[in-house]
Coordinates of C-alpha atoms and ligand atoms in Angstrom, one line a residue:
X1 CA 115.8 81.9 50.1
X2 CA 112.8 80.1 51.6
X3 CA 111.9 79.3 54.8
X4 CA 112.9 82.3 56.7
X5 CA 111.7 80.7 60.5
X6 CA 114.3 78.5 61.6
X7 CA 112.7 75.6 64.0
X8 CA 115.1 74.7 66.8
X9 CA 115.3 71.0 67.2
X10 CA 115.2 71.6 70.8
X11 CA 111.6 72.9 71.5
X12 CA 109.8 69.1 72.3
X13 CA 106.6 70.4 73.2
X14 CA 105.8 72.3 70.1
X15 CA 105.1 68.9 67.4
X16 CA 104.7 70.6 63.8
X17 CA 103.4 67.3 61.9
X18 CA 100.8 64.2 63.1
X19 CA 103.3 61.4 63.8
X20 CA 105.1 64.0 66.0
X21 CA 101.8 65.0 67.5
X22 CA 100.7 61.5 67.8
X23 CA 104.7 60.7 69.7
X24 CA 104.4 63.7 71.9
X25 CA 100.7 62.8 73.5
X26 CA 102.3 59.0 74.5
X27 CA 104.6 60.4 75.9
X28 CA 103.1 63.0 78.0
X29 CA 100.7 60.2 78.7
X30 CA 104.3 57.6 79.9
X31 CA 105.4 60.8 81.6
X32 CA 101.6 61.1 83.4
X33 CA 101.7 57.5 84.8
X34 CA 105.8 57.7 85.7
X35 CA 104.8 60.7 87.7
X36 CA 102.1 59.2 89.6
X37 CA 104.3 56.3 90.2
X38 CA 107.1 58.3 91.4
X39 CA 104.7 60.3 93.7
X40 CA 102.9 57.9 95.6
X41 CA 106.3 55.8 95.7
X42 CA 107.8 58.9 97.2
X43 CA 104.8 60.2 99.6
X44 CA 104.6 56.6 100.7
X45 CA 108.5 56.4 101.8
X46 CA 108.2 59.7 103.5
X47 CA 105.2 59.0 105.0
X48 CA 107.1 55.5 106.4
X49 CA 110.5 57.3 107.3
X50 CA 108.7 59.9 109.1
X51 CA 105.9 57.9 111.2
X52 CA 107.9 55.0 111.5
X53 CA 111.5 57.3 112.7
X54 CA 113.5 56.0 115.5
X55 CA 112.2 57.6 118.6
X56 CA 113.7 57.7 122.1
X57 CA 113.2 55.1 124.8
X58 CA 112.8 52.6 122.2
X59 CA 116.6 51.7 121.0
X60 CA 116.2 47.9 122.6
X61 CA 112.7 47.5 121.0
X62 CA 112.0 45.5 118.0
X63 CA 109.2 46.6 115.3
X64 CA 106.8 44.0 114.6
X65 CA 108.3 41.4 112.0
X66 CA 105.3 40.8 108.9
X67 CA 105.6 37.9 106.7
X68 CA 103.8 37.3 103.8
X69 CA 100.6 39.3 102.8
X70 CA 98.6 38.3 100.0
X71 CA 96.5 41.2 99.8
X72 CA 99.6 43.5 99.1
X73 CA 101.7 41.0 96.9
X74 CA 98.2 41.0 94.5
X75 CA 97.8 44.3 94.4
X76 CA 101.6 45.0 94.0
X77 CA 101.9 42.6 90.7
X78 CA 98.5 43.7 89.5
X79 CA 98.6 47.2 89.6
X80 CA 102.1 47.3 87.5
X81 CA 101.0 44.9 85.2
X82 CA 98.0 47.0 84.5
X83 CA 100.6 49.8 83.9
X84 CA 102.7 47.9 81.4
X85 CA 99.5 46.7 79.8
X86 CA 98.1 49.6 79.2
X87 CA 101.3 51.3 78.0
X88 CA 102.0 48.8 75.7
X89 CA 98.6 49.2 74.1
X90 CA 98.8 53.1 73.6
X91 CA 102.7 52.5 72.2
X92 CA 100.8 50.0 69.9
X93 CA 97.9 52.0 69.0
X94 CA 100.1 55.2 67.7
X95 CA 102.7 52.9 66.3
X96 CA 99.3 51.0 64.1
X97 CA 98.3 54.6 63.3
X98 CA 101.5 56.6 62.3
X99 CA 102.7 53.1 60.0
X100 CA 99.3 52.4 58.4
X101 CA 98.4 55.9 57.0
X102 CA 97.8 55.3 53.6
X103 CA 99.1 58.2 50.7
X104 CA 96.0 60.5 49.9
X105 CA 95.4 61.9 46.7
X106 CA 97.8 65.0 46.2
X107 CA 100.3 64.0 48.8
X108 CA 104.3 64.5 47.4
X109 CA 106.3 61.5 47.0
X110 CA 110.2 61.4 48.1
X111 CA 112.6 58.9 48.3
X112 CA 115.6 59.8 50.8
X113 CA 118.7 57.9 50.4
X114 CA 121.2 58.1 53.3
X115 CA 125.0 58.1 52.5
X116 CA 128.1 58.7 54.2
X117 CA 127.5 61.6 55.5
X118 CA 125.0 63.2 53.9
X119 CA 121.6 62.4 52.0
X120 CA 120.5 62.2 48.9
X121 CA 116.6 63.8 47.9
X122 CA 115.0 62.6 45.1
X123 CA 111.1 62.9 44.2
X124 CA 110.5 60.3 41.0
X125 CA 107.1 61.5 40.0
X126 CA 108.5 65.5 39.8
X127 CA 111.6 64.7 38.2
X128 CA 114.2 66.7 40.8
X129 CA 117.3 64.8 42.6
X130 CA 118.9 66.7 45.3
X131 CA 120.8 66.6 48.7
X132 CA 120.6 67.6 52.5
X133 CA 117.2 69.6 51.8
X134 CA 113.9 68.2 52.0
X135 CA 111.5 70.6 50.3
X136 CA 108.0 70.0 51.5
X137 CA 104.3 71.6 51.0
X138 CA 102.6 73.5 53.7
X139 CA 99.6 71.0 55.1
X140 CA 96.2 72.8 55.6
X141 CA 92.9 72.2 56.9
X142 CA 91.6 73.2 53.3
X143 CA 94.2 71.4 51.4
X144 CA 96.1 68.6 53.5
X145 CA 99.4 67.8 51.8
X146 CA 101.6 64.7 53.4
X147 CA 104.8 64.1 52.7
X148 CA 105.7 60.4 52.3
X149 CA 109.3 59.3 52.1
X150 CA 110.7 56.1 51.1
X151 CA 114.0 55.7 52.8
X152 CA 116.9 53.5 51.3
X153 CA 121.2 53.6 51.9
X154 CA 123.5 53.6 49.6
X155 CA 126.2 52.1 52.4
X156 CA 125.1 51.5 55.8
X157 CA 122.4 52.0 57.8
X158 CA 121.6 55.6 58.7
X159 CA 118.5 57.3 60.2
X160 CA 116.6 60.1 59.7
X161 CA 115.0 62.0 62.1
X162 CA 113.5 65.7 62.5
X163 CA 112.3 65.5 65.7
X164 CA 109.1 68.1 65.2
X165 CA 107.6 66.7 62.6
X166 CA 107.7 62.7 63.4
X167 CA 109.9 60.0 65.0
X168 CA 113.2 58.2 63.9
X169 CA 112.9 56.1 60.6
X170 CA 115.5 53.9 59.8
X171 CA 117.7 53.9 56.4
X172 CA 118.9 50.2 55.9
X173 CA 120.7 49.0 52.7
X174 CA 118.9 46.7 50.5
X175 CA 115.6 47.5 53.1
X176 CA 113.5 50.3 52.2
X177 CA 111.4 52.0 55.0
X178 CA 108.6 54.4 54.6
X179 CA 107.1 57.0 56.7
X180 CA 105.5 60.6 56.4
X181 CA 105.2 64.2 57.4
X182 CA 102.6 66.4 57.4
X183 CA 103.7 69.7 58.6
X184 CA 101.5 72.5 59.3
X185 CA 104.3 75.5 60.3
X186 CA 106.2 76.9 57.3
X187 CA 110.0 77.3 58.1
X188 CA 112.9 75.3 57.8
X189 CA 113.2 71.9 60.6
X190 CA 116.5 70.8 61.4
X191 CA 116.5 66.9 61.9
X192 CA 120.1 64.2 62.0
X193 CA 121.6 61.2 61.4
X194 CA 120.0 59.3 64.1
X195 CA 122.6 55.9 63.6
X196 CA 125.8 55.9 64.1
X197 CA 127.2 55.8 60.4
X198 CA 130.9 56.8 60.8
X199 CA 133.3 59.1 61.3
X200 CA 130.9 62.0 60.6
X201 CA 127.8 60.8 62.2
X202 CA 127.5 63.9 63.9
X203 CA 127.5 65.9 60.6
X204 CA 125.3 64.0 59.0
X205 CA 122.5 66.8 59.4
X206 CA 119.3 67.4 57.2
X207 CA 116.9 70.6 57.1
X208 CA 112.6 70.0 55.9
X209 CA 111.9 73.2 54.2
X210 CA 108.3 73.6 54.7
X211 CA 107.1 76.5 52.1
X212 CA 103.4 77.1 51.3
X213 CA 101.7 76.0 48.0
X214 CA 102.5 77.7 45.6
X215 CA 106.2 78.8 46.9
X216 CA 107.1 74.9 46.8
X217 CA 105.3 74.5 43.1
X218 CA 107.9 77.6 42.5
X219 CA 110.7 75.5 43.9
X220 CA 109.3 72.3 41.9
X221 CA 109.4 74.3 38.9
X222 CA 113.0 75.9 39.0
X223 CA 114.5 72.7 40.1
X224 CA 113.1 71.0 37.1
X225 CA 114.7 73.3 34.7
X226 CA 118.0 72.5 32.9
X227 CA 120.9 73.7 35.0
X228 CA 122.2 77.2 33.8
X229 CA 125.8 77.1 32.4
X230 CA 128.5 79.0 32.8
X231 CA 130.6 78.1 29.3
X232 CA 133.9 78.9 30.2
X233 CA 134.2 77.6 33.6
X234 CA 131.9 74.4 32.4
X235 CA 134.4 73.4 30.1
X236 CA 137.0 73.5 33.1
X237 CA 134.4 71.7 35.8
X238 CA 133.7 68.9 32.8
X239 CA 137.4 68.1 32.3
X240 CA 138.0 67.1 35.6
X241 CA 137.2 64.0 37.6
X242 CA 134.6 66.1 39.4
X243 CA 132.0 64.5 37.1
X244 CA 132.9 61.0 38.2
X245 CA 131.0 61.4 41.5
X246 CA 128.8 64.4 40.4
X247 CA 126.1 65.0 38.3
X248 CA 124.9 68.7 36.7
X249 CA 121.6 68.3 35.0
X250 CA 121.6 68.8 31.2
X251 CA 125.5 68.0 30.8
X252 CA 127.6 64.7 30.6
X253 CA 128.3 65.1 34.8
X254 CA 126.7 62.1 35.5
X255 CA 127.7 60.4 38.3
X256 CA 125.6 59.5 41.5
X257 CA 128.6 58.7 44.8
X258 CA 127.9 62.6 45.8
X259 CA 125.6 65.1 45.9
X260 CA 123.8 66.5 42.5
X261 CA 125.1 70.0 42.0
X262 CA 122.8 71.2 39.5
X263 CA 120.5 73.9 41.4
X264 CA 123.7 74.2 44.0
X265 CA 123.3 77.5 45.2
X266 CA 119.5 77.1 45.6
X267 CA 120.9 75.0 48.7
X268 CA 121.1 76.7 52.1
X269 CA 124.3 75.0 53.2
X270 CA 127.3 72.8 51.9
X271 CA 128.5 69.6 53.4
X272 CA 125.2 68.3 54.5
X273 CA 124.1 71.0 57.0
X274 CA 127.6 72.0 58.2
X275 CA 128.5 75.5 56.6
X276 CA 126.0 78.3 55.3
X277 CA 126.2 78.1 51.6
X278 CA 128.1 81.1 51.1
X279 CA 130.9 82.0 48.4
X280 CA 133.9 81.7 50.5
X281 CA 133.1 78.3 52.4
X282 CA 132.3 76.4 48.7
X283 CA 135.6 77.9 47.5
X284 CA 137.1 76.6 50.7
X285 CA 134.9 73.4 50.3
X286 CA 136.5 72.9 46.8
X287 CA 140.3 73.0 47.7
X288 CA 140.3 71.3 51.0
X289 CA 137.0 69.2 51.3
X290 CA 139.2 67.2 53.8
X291 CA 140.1 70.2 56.3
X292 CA 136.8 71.3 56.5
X293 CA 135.0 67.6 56.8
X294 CA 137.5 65.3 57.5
X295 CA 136.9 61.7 56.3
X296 CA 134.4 62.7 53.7
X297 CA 134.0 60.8 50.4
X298 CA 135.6 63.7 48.2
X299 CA 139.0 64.5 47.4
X300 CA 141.5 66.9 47.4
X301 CA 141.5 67.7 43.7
X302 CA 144.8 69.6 43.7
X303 CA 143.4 72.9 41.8
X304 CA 145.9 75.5 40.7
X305 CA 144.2 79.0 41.5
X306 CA 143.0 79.5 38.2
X307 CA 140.9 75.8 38.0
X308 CA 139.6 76.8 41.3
X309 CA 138.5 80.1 40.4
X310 CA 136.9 78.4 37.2
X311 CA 135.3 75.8 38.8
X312 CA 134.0 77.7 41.7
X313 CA 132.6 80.2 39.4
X314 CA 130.9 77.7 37.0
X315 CA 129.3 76.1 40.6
X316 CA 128.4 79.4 41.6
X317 CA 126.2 79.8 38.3
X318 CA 124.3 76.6 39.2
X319 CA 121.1 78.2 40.4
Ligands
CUA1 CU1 124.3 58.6 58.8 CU2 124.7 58.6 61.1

């Protein structure tokens, strides 16, 4: 298993990747300003509400009444359109920067495609399709390695997001977005479906597993490979309509509506990021997909105890 450290999507003030980095300074620089507003706001109202208080011996006495200044109207449409302006300029500047970075030589090419509810990982140039796991290089100083992701849908419009390494980017059918990564923290980053998609939204969840070098050429290299076979449960898993929606490098399971299953177990969980891939939840997964994520894509396929047991072993081989 790679990517022992587990980030917590939580912790917003530790960005692991340049757009992130780039996000987080705007917005400790919106946070700066709001402050400063909300300070002198506030010390000017308690200043006013203390020196201006209702003091005895004066109930019957009315404050001066001021009309019109147009020293303090100026300065209090100039001063927040100053503020807007120069927000809107930093918002545009990191926006310019993050969408115009242009692919260096070496960087790693994926194309993400969101479905309902999970994602489908493919990098064209390397050959490997797979689901729910983005496997990324390590970025270094010596050897800076971006990430950059084309994002499409299969069905409606999704998101993706890992908050530490960058911000939201949008997966629109028949619209293909782009955007990047360049993490410098090995570990695994949990990100989301960031648009409401459905039913399970919520469970649409994704992991960026950021491995160094030569770990990830390791990973490139055994998810290239033919998928291992298991004969006599194969022969079980190939008879059923499980190949309609599936596809198992190297065999005649084809299809593309759900997740490739050929490197299976080298996947840390099962049902896009809700259960740890371990040998009881697939078996659980494979005779009551609903029960355990209702409303997903994937069928009961009524399996007497000895097809499950077949086809759980033969997707257990799947390394
Ligand atoms: Cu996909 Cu929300």
């Amino acid at each position: 298993m790679t990517g022992d450290v587990l980030h917590a999507i939580g912790n917003i003030f530790r960005p692991a990747s340049p757009p992130a980095d780039s996000i987080y300074s705007l917005a400790m620089l919106v946070l700066a300003v709001c402050l400063a507003i909300f300070l002198s706001v506030a010390g000017v109202l308690t200043y006013t509400i203390i020196r201006f208080r209702r003091r005895p011996g004066e109930a019957d006495r009315e404050p001066p009444q001021v009309y019109g200044s147009n020293q303090i109207e100026i300065a209090w449409t100039v001063i927040p359109v100053l503020i807007v302006v120069v927000l809107s300029m930093a918002t545009a500047r990191v926006t310019s920067e993050i969408q115009n970075k242009k692919p260096p030589e070496g960087a790693v090419h994926a194309t993400v495609i969101g479905h309902q509810w999970w994602w489908e990982i493919r990098y064209p140039a390397l050959g490997i399709v797979t689901a729910n796991e983005l496997h990324v290089p390590l970025s270094t100083a010596a050897q800076p390695r971006p990430t950059f992701i084309r994002l499409e849908s299969a069905d409606v419009a999704h998101s993706f997001w890992v908050p530490l390494l960058a911000g939201k980017t949008d997966a629109i059918p028949n619209h293909p977005n782009s955007m990047w990564i360049e993490p410098r923290v090995e570990g695994t980053f949990l990100g989301n479906c960031a648009e409401f998609c459905g039913l399970q939204h919520a469970n649409m969840l994704l992991r960026v597993v950021v491995q160094p070098a030569d770990a990830f050429a390791r990973w490139v290299d055994s998810e290239r490979l033919t998928a291992r076979h298991d004969h006599q449960g194969e022969r079980v898993f190939m008879s059923l309509s499980c190949i309609n929606c599936h596809a198992v490098s190297g065999t005649r399971a084809a299809g593309t509506f759900g997740p490739d299953l050929s490197h299976l177990m080298s996947r840390q969980t099962l049902g896009a990021g809700l259960f740890p891939n371990t040998p009881e939840n697939l078996r659980r997964w494979i005779r009551e997909p609903q029960a355990m994520k209702p409303g997903n894509l994937m069928p009961n396929m009524q399996l007497d105890d000895r097809q499950l047991d077949q086809v759980h072993g033969y997707l257990s081989s799947l390394r």
